[in-house]
PDB file of C-alpha atoms in Angstrom:
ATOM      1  CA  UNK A   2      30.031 -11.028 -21.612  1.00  0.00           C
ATOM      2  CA  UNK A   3      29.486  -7.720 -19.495  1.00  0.00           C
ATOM      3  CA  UNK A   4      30.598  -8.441 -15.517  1.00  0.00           C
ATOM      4  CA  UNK A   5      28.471  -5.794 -14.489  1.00  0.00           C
ATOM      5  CA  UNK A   6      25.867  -6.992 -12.255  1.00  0.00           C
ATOM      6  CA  UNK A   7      22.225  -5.630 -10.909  1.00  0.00           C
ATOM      7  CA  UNK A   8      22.782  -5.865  -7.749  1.00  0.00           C
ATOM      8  CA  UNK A   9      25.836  -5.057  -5.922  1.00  0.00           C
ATOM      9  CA  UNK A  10      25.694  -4.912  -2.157  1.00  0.00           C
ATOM     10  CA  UNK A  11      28.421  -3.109   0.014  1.00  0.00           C
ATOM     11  CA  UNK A  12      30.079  -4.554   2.848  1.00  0.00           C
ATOM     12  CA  UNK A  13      29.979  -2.255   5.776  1.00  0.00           C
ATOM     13  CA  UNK A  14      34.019  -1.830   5.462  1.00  0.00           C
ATOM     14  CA  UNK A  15      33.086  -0.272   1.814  1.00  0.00           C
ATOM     15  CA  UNK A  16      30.392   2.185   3.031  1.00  0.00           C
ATOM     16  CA  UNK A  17      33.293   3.614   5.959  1.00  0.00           C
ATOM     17  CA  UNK A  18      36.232   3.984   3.057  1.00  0.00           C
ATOM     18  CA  UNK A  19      34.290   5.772   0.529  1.00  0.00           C
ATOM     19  CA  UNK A  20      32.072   8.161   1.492  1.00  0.00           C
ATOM     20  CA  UNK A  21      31.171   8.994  -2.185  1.00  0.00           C
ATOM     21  CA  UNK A  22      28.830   5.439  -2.375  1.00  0.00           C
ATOM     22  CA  UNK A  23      25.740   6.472  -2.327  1.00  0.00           C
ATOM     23  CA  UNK A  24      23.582   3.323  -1.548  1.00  0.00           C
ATOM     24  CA  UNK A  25      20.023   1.929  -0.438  1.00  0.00           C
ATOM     25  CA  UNK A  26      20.126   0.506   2.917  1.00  0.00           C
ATOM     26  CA  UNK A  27      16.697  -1.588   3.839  1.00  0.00           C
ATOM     27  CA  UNK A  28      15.781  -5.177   4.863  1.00  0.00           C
ATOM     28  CA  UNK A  29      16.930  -6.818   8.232  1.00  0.00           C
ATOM     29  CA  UNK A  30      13.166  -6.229   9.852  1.00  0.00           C
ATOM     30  CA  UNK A  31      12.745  -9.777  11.293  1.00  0.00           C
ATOM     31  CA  UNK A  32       9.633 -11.714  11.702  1.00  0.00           C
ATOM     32  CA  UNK A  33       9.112  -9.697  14.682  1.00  0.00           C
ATOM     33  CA  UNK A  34       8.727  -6.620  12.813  1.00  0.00           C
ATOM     34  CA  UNK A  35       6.544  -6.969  10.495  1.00  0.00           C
ATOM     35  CA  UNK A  36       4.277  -3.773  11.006  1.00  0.00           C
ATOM     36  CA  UNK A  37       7.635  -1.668  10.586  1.00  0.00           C
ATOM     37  CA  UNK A  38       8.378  -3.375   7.184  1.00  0.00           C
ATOM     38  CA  UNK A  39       4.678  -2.982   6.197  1.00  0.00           C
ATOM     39  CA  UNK A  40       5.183   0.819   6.906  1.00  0.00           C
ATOM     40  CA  UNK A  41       7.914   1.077   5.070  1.00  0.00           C
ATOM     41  CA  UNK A  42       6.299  -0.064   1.775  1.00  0.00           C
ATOM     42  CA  UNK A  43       3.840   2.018   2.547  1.00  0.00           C
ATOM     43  CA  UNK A  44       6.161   5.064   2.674  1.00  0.00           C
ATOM     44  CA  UNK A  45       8.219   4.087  -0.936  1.00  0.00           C
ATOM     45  CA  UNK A  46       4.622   3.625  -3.030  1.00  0.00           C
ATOM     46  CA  UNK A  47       3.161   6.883  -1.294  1.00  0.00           C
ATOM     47  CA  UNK A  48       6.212   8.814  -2.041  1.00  0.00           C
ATOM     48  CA  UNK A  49       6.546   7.008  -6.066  1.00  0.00           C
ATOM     49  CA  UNK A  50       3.036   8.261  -6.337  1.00  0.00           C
ATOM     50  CA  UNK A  51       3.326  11.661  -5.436  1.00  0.00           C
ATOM     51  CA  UNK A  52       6.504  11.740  -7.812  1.00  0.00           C
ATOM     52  CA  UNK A  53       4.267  10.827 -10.677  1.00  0.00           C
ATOM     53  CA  UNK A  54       1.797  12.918 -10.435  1.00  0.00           C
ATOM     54  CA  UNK A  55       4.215  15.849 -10.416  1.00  0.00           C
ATOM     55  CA  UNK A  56       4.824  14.977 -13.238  1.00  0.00           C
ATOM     56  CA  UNK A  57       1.397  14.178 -14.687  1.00  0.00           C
ATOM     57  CA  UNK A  58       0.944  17.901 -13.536  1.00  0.00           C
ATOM     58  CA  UNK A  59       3.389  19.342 -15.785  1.00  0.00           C
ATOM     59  CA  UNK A  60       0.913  18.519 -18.924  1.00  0.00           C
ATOM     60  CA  UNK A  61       2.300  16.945 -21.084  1.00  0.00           C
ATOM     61  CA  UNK A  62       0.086  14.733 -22.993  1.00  0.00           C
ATOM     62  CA  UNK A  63       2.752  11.481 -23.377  1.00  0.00           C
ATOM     63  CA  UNK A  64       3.420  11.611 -19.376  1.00  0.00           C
ATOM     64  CA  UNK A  65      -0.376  12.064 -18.583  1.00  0.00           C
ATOM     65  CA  UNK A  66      -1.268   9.040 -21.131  1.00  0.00           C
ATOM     66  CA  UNK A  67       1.098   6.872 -19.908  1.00  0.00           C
ATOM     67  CA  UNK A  68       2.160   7.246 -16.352  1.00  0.00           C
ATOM     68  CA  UNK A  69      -1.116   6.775 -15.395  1.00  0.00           C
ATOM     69  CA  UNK A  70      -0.917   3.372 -15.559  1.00  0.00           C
ATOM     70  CA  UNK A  71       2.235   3.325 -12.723  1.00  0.00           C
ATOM     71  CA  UNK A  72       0.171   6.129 -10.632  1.00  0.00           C
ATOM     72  CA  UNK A  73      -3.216   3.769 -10.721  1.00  0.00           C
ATOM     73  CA  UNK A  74      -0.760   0.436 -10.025  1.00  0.00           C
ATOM     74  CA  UNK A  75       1.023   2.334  -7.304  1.00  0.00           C
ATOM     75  CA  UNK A  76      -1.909   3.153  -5.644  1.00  0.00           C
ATOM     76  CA  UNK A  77      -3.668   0.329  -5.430  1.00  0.00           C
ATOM     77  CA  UNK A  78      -0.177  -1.689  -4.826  1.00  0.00           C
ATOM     78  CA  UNK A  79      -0.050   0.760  -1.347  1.00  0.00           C
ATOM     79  CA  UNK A  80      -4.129   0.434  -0.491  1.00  0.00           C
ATOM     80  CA  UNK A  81      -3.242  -3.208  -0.254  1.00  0.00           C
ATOM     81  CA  UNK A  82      -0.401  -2.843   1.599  1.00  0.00           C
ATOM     82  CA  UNK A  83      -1.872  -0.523   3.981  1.00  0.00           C
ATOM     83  CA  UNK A  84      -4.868  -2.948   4.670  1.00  0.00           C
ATOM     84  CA  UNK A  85      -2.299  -5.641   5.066  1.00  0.00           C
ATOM     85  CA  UNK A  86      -0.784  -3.905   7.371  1.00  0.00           C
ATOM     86  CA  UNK A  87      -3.722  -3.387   9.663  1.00  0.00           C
ATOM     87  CA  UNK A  88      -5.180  -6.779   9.638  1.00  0.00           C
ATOM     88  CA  UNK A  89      -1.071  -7.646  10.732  1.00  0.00           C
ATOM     89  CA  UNK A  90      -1.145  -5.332  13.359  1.00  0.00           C
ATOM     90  CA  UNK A  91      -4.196  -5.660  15.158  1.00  0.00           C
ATOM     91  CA  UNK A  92      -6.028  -9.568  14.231  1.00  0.00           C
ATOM     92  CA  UNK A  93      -3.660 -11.017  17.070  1.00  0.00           C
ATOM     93  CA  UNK A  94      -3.327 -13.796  14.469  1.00  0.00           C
ATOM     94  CA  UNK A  95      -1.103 -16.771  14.873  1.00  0.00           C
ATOM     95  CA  UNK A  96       1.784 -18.091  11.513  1.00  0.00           C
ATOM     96  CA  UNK A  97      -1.233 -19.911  10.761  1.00  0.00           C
ATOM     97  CA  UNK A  98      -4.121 -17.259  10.703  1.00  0.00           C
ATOM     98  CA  UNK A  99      -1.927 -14.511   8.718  1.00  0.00           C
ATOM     99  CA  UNK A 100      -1.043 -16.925   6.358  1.00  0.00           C
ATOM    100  CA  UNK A 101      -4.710 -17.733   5.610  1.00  0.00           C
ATOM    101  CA  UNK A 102      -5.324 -14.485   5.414  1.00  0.00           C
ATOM    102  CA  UNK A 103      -2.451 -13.730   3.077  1.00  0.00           C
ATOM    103  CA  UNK A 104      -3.871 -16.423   0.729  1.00  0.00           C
ATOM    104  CA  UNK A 105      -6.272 -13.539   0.091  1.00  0.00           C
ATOM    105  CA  UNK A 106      -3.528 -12.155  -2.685  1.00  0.00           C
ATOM    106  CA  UNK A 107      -4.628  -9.455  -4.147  1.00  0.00           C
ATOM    107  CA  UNK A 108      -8.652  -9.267  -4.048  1.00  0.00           C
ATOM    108  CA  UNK A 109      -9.541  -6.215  -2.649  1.00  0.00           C
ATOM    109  CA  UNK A 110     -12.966  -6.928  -0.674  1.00  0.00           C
ATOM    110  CA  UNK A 111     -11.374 -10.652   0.356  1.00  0.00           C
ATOM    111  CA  UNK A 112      -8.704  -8.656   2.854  1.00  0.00           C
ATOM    112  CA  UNK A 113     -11.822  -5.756   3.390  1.00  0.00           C
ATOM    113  CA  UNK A 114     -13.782  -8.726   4.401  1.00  0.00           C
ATOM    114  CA  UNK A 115     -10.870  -9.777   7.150  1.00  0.00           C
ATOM    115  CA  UNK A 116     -10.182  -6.493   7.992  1.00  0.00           C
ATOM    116  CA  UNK A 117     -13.653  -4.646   8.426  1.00  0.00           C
ATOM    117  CA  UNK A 118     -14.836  -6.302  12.126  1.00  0.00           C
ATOM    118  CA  UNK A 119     -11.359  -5.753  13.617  1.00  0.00           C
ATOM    119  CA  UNK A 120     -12.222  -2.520  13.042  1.00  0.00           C
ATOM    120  CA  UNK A 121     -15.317  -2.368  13.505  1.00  0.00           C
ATOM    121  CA  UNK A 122     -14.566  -3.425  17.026  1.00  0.00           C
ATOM    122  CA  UNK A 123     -11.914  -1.283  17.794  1.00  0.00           C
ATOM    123  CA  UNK A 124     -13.712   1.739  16.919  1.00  0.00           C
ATOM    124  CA  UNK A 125     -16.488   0.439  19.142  1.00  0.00           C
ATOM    125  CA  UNK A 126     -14.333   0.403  21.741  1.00  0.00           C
ATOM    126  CA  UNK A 127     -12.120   3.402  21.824  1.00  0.00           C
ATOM    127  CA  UNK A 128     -13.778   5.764  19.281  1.00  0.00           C
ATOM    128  CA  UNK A 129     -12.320   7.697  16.000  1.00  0.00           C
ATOM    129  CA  UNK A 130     -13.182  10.754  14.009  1.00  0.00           C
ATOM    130  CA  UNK A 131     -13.213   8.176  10.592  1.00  0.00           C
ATOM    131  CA  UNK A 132     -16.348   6.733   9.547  1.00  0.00           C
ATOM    132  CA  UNK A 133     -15.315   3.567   8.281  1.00  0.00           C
ATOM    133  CA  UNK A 134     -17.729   3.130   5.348  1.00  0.00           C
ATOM    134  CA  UNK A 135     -15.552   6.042   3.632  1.00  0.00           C
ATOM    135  CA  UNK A 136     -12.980   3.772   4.229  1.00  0.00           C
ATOM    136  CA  UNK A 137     -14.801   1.069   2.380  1.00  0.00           C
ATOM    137  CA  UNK A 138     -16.398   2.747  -0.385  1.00  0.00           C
ATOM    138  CA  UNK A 139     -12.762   4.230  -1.475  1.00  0.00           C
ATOM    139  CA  UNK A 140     -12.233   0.207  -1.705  1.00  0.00           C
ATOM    140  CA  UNK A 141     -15.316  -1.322  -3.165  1.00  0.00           C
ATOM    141  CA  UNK A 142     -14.531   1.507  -5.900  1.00  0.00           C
ATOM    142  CA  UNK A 143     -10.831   0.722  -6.372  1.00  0.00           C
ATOM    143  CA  UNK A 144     -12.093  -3.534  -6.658  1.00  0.00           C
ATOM    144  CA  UNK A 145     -14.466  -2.793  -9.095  1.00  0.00           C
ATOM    145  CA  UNK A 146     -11.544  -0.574 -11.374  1.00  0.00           C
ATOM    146  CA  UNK A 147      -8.861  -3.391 -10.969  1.00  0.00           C
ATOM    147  CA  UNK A 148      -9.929  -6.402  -9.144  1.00  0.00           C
ATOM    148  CA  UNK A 149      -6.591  -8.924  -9.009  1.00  0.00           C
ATOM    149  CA  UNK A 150      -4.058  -6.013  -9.336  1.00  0.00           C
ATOM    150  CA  UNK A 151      -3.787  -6.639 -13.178  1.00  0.00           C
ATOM    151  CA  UNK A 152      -5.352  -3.901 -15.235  1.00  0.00           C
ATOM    152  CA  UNK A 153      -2.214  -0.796 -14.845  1.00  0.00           C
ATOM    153  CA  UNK A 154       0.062  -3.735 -14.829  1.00  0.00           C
ATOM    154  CA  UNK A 155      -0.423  -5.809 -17.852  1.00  0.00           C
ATOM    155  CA  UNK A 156      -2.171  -4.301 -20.906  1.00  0.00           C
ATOM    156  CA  UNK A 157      -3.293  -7.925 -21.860  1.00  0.00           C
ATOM    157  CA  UNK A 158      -5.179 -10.229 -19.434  1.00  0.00           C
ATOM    158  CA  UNK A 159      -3.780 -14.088 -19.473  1.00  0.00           C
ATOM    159  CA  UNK A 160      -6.668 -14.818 -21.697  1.00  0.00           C
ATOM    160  CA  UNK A 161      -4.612 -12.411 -24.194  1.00  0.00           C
ATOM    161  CA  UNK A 162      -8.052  -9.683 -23.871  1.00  0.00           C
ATOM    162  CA  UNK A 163      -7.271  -5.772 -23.728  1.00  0.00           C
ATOM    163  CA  UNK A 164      -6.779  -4.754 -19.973  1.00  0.00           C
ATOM    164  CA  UNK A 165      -8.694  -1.439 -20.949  1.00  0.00           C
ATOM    165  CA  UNK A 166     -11.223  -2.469 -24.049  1.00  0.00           C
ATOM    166  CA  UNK A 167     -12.683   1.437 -23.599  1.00  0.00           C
ATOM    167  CA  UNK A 168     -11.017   4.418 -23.835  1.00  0.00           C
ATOM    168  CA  UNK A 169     -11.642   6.193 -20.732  1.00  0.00           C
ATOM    169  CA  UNK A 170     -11.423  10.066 -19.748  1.00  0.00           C
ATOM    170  CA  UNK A 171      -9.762   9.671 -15.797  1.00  0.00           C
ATOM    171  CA  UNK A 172      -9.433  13.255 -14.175  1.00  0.00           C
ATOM    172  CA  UNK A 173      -6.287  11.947 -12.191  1.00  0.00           C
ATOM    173  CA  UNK A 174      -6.121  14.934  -9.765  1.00  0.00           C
ATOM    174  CA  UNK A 175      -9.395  14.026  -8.635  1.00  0.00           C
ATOM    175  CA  UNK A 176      -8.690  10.387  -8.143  1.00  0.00           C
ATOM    176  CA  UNK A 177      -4.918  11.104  -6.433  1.00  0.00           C
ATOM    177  CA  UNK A 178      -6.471  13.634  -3.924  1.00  0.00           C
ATOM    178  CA  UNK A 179      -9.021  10.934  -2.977  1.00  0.00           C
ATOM    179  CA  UNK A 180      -6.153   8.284  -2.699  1.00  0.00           C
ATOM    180  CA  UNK A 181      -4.392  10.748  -0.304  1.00  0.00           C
ATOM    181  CA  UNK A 182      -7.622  11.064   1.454  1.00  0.00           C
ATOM    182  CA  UNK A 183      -7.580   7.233   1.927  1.00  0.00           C
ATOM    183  CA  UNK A 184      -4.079   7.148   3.538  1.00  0.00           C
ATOM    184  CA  UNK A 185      -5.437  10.140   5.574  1.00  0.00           C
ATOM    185  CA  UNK A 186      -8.039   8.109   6.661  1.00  0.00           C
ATOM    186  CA  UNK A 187      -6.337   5.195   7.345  1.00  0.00           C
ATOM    187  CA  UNK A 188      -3.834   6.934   9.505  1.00  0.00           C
ATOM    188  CA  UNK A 189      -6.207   8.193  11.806  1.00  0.00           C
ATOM    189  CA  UNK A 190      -8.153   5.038  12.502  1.00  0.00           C
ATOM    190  CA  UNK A 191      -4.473   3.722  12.964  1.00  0.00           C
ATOM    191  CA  UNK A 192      -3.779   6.379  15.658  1.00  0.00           C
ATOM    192  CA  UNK A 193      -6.285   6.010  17.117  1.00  0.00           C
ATOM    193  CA  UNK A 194      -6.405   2.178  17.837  1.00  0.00           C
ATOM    194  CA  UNK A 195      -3.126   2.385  18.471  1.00  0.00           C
ATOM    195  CA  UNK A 196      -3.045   5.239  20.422  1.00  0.00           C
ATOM    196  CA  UNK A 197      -5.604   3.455  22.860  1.00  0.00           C
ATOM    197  CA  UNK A 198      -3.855  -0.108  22.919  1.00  0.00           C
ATOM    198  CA  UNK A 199      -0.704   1.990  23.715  1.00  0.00           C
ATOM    199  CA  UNK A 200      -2.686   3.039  27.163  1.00  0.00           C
ATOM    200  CA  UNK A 201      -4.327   0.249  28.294  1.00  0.00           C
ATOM    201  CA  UNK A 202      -0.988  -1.563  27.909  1.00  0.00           C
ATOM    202  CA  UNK A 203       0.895   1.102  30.524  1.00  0.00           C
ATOM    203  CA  UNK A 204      -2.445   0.964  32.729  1.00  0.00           C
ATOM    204  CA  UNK A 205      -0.962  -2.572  32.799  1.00  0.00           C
ATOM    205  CA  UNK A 206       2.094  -2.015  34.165  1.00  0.00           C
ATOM    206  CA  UNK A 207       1.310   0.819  36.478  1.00  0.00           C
TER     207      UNK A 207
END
């Protein structure tokens, strides 16, 4: 039997001796900071999807027929995420209340339905240059492609059906550049909360 292993972790002692280890360092975020691990999800699917579509760019027909199904998955993997995120940062939920709200999984319009009058309410009160219904339409399109995060993962459902019955024509620039408008947009309503609970809080203080 081979002793080589997956995963192989390096003790700090190993990373000083031999500079030539190249290794992955992430983890270690604590409960406490949650919205920091969120974003850094967010970061690694963004950047995965912008690798394959490089690559999807390139032409070739065997890349554009089947890495579609990791850039589709990988973007709807980070939409969640990045509505996760949100809802995290700015419900002021207890254990209890993000845990309900994690029950949610994967459906789409469940977290949208969470999410939507916290921000609603925020932009009420401090303003933002996004119109949140372009937030939500870019969502309500994305549930009705792939509703439980299945279809670009599994090419059979549980019920052993085809995940994709039709054959189907996607333009995939056009539906990347409207994924990067979506983080665009989500960014900015982000900011802009943020940038406003950020002054109130050092009113606060002063």
């Amino acid at each position: 039997m081979s002793n080589k292993k997956l995963f192989k972790y390096l003790e700090k002692e190993e990373e000083l001796i031999d500079t030539n280890i190249q290794f992955s360092y992430f983890g270690g975020e604590g409960e406490k900071a949650l919205v920091l691990a969120f974003s850094s999800y967010i970061e690694g699917y963004k950047k995965t999807t912008k690798l394959i579509y490089e690559e999807m760019k390139k032409g070739s027909n065997k890349d554009m027929d089947t890495l579609i199904y990791a850039l589709c998955f990988n973007h709807r993997h980070c939409m969640e995420i990045c509505l996760k995120k949100l809802y995290i940062k700015y419900s002021g939920k207890d254990e209890d209340g993000l845990k309900e709200f994690l029950n949610a999984n994967h459906n789409l319009l469940k977290i949208w339905e969470y999410l939507n009058p916290i921000l609603e309410e925020n932009v009420e009160k401090v303003g933002s240059s996004v119109q949140i219904e372009d937030i939500e339409g870019y969502i309500k399109e994305m549930d009705e492609f792939d509703k439980n995060s299945m279809r670009m993962r599994y090419p059979i459902t549980k019920k052993l059906e085809s995940s994709n019955k039709e054959v189907l024509r996607l333009d995939f620039h056009n539906f990347h550049e409207c994924m990067l408008d979506f983080y665009e947009l989500i960014k900015t309503i982000d900011d802009d909360i943020d940038n406003q609970v950020s002054y109130q809080a050092t009113k606060k203080r002063i």
